[in-house]
Tab-separated table of C-alpha atoms in Angstrom:
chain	number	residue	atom	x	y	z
A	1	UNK	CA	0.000	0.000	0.000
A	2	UNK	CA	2.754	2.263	0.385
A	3	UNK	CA	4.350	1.324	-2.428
A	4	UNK	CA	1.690	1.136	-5.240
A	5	UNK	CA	-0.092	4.689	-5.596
A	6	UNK	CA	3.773	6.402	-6.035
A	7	UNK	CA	4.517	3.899	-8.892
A	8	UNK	CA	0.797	4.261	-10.147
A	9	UNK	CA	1.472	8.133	-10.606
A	10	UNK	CA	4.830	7.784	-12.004
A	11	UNK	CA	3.309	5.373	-14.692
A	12	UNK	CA	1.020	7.934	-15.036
A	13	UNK	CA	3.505	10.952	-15.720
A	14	UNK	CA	5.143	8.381	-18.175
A	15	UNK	CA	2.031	7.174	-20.135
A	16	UNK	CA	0.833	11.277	-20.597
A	17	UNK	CA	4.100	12.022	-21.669
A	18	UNK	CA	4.136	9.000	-24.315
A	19	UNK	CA	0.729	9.592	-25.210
A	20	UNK	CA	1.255	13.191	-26.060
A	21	UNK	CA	4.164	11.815	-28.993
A	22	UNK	CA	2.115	9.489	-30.350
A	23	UNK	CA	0.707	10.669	-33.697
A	24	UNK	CA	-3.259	10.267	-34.539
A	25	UNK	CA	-4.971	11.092	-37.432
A	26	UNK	CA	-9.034	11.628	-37.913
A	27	UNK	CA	-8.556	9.379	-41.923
A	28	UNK	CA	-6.329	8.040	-43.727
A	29	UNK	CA	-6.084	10.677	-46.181
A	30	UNK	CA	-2.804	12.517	-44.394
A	31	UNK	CA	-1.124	9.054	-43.885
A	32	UNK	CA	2.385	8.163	-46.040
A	33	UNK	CA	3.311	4.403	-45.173
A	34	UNK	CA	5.832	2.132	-46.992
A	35	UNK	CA	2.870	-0.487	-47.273
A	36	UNK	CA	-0.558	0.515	-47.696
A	37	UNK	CA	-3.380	-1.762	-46.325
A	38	UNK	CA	-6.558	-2.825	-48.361
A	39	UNK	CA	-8.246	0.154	-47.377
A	40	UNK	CA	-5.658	3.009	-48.124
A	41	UNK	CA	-5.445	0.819	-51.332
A	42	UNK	CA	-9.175	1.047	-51.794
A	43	UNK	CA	-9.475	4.515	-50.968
A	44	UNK	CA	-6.813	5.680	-53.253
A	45	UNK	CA	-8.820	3.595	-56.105
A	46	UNK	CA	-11.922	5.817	-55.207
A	47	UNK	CA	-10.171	8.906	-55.089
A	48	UNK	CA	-8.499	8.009	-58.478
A	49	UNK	CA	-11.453	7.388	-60.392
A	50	UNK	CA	-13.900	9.924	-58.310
A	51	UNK	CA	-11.974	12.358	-56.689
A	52	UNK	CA	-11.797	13.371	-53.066
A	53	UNK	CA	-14.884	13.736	-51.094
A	54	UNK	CA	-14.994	15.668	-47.783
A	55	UNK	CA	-18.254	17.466	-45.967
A	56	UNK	CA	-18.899	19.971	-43.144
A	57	UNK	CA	-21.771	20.588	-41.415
A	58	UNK	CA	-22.627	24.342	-40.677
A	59	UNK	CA	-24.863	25.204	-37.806
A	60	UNK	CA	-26.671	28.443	-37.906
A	61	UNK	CA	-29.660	30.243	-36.373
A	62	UNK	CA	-33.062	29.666	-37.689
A	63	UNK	CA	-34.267	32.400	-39.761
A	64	UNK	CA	-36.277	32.913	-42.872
A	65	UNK	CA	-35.686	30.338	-45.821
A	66	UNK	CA	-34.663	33.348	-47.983
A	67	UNK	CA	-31.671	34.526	-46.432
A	68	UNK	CA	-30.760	30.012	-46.526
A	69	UNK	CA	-31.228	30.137	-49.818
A	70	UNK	CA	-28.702	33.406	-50.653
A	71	UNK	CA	-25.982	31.612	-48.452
A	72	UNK	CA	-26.003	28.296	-50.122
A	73	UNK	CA	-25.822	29.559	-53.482
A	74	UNK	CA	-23.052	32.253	-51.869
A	75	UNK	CA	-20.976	28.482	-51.155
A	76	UNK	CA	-21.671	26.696	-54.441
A	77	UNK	CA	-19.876	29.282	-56.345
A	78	UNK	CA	-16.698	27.982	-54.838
A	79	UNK	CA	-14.351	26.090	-56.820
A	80	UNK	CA	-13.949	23.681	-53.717
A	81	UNK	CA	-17.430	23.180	-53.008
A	82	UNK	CA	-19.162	20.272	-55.263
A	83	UNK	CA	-22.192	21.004	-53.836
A	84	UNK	CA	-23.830	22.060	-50.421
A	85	UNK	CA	-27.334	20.496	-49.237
A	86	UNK	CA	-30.013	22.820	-47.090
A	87	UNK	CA	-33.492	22.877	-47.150
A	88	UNK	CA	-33.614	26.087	-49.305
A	89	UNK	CA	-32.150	23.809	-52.330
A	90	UNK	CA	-33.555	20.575	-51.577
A	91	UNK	CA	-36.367	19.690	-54.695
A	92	UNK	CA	-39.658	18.673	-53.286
A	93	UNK	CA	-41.372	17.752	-56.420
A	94	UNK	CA	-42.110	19.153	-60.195
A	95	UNK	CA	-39.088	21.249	-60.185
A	96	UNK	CA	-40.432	24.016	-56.954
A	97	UNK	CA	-37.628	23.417	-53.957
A	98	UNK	CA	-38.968	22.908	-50.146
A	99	UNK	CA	-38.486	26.038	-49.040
A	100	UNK	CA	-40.397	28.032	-52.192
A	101	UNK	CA	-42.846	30.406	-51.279
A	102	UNK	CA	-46.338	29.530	-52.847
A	103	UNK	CA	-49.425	31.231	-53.555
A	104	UNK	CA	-52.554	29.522	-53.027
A	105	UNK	CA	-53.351	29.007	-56.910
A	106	UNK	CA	-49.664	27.856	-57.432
A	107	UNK	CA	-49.838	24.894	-54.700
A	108	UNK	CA	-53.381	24.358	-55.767
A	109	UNK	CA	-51.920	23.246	-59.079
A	110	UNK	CA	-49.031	21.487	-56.852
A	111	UNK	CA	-50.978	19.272	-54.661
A	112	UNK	CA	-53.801	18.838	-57.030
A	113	UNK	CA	-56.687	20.598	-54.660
A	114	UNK	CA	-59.200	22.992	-55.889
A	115	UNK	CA	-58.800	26.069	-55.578
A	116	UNK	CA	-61.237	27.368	-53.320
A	117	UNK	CA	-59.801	24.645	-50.864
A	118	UNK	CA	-56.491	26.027	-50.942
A	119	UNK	CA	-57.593	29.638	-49.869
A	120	UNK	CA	-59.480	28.045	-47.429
A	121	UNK	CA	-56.242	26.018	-46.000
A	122	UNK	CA	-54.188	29.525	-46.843
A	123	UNK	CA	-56.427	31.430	-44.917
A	124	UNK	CA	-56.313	28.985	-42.012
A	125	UNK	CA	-52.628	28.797	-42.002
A	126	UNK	CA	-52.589	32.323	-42.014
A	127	UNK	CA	-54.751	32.604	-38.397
A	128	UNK	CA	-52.523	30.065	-37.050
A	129	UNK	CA	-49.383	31.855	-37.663
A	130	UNK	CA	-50.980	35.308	-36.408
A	131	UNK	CA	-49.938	36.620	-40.304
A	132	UNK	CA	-53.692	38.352	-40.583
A	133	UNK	CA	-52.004	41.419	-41.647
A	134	UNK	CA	-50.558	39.592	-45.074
A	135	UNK	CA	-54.022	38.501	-46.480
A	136	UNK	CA	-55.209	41.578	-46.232
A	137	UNK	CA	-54.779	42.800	-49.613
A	138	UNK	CA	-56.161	39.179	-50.721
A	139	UNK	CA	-54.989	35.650	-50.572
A	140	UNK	CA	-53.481	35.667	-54.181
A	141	UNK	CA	-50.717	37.684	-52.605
A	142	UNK	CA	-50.238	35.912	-49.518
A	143	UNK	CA	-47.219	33.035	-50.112
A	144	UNK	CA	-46.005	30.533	-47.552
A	145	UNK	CA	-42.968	27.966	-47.839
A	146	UNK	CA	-44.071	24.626	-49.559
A	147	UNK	CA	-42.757	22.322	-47.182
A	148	UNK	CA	-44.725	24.816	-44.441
A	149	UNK	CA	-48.070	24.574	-46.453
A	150	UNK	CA	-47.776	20.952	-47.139
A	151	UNK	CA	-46.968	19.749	-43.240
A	152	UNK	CA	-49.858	22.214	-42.304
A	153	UNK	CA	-52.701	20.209	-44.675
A	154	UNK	CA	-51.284	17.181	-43.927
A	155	UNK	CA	-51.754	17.888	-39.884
A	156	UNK	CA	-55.798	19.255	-40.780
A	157	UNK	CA	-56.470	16.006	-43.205
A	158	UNK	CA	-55.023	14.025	-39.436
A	159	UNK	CA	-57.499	16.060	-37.884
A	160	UNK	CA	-60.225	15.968	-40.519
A	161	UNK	CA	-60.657	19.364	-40.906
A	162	UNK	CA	-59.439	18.988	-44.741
A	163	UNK	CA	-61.413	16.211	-46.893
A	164	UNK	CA	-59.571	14.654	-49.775
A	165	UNK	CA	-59.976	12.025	-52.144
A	166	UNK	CA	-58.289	8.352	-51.231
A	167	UNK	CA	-55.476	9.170	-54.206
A	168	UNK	CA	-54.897	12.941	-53.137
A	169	UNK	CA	-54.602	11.882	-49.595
A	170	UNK	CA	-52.202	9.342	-50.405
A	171	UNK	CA	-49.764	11.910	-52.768
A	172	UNK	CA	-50.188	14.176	-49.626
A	173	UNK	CA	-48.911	11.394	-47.331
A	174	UNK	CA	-46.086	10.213	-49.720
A	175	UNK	CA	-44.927	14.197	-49.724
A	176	UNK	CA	-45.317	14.474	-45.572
A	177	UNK	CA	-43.055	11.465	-45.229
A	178	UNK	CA	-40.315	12.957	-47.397
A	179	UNK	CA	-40.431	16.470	-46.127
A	180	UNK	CA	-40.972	15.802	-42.340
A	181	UNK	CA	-37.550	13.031	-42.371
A	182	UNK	CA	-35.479	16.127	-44.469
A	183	UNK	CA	-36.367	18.857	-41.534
A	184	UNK	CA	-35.647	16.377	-39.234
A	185	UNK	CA	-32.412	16.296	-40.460
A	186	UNK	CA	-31.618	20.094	-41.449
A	187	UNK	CA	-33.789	21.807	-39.363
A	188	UNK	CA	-34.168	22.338	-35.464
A	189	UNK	CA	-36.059	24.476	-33.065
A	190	UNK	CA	-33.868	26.965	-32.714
A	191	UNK	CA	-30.856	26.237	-35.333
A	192	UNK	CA	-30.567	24.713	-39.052
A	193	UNK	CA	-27.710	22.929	-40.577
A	194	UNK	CA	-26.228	22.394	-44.002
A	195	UNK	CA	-24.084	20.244	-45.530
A	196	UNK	CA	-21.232	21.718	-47.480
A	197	UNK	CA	-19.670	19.059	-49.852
A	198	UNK	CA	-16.417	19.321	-51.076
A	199	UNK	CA	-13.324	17.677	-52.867
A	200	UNK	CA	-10.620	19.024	-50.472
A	201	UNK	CA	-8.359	16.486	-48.949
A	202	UNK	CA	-9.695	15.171	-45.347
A	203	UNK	CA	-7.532	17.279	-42.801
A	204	UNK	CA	-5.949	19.137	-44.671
A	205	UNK	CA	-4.635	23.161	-45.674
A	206	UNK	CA	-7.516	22.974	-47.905
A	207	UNK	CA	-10.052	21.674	-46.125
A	208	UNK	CA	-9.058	23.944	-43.067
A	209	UNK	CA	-8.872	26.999	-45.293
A	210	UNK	CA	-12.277	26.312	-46.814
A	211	UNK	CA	-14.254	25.929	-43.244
A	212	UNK	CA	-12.908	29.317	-42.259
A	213	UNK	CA	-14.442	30.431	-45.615
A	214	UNK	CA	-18.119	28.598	-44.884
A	215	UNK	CA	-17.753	30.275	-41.112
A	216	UNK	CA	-16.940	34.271	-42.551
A	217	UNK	CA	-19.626	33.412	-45.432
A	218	UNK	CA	-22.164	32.276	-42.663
A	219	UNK	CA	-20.863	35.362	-40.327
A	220	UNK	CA	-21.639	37.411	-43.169
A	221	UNK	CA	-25.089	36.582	-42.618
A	222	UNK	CA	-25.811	35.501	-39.352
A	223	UNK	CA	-23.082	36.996	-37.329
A	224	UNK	CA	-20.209	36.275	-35.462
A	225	UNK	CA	-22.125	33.482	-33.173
A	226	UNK	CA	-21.974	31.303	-35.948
C-alpha cells in the first residue's frame, strides 16, 4: 500500500508524456506508409477514379428560408465546393424546392386541390401563424414555404378538418413522409444545418482553409455566433 499509488502516478507521468508523442490522425487521407493496407489501397482507387470527397456541417440560427437560400448559393460558387445540401435547395417535387414560397393558386396546381380549398387552407394557415395582416390585400398575394403549407394540410387532413380524395390523400402522405424526415435532419427548433460538400483532402490546408471560408460566409449573414 505504500508502495503502489507512487509507482501508479509515475506510470502515469510516463504514459501522458508518451501519449502526447504518439501521432493520430481523424482518416487516412494525411497518412504516407511504406505499405498501404486494403483500405488506403481502396481509398486511393476511389479517389483516383472519383476524386476526393470531404463534408462539413454548418450550424446556424433559424431564420427565414430566404436569407438560406442566398448563403447556399453564396458556397456553391466555390471552386472547392461540389455542392452544399439545405433545405432552401432541396427539390420537393415538379421542379419548386422545399423552401419556395407559394401562392394559393400555385400549390393548388401542386398538390392537385381545388382552388377554393387552398384559400381556405391559406387562410387557415394564415390565423394560425398570427400573419392576418398579409391577407389583407387578398390571398393571391399571400405566399407561404411549400414544405410549411404541405406539413400544415397534412396535420388538418389528421385532424379531418381537410377532406380529400383516397389518391390525393395518399400523394399528400407520400410528400409528408419525405419532407418531415429532411427537416428532421436540417432543421431544429432553434438552429438549421447544411451540408457543405467538397473535394478538399480530409484534414488538410484545404479543407481547413475552406471551413474558415463557410464560417466568414455564414458570419456574413448571421453573425459572429456562428
Amino acid at each position: 500500500r505504500f508502495l503502489i499509488p507512487p509507482i501508479f502516478l509515475a506510470l502515469v507521468v510516463v504514459g501522458f508524456h508518451f501519449s502526447n508523442n504518439c501521432p493520430y490522425a481523424y482518416g487516412l487521407g494525411g497518412i504516407a506508409t511504406p505499405k498501404l493496407n486494403y483500405v488506403q489501397v481502396a481509398e486511393n482507387k476511389i479517389a483516383d477514379n472519383f476524386g476526393s470527397n470531404n463534408f462539413v456541417a454548418l450550424v446556424y440560427p433559424k431564420t427565414d428560408y430566404d436569407v438560406e437560400a442566398k448563403m447556399l448559393a453564396e458556397l456553391d460558387t466555390y471552386d472547392e465546393v461540389d455542392y452544399s445540401k439545405g433545405l432552401s435547395n432541396v427539390e420537393a417535387m415538379d421542379g419548386y424546392m422545399l423552401a419556395d414560397k407559394l401562392n394559393p393558386r400555385q400549390f393548388a396546381e401542386l398538390a392537385g386541390l381545388d382552388y377554393e380549398v387552398a384559400e381556405v387552407v391559406y387562410a387557415a394557415y394564415a390565423a394560425d401563424q398570427d400573419e392576418y395582416a398579409k391577407i389583407i390585400g387578398g390571398l393571391n398575394n399571400y405566399k407561404v414555404p411549400l414544405i410549411d403549407m404541405m406539413l400544415f394540410v397534412c396535420d388538418k387532413i389528421d385532424e379531418g378538418l381537410v377532406t380529400l380524395d383516397d389518391e390525393q390523400t395518399a400523394d399528400l402522405k407520400d410528400a409528408q413522409v419525405q419532407m418531415e424526415s429532411a427537416k428532421k435532419q436540417l432543421q431544429g427548433k432553434k438552429y438549421s444545418r447544411m451540408l457543405v460538400y467538397s473535394d478538399t483532402p480530409v484534414q488538410s490546408e484545404e479543407s481547413y482553409a475552406l471551413i474558415k471560408d463557410v464560417h466568414n460566409i455564414a458570419a456574413s449573414y448571421y453573425g459572429e455566433d456562428v
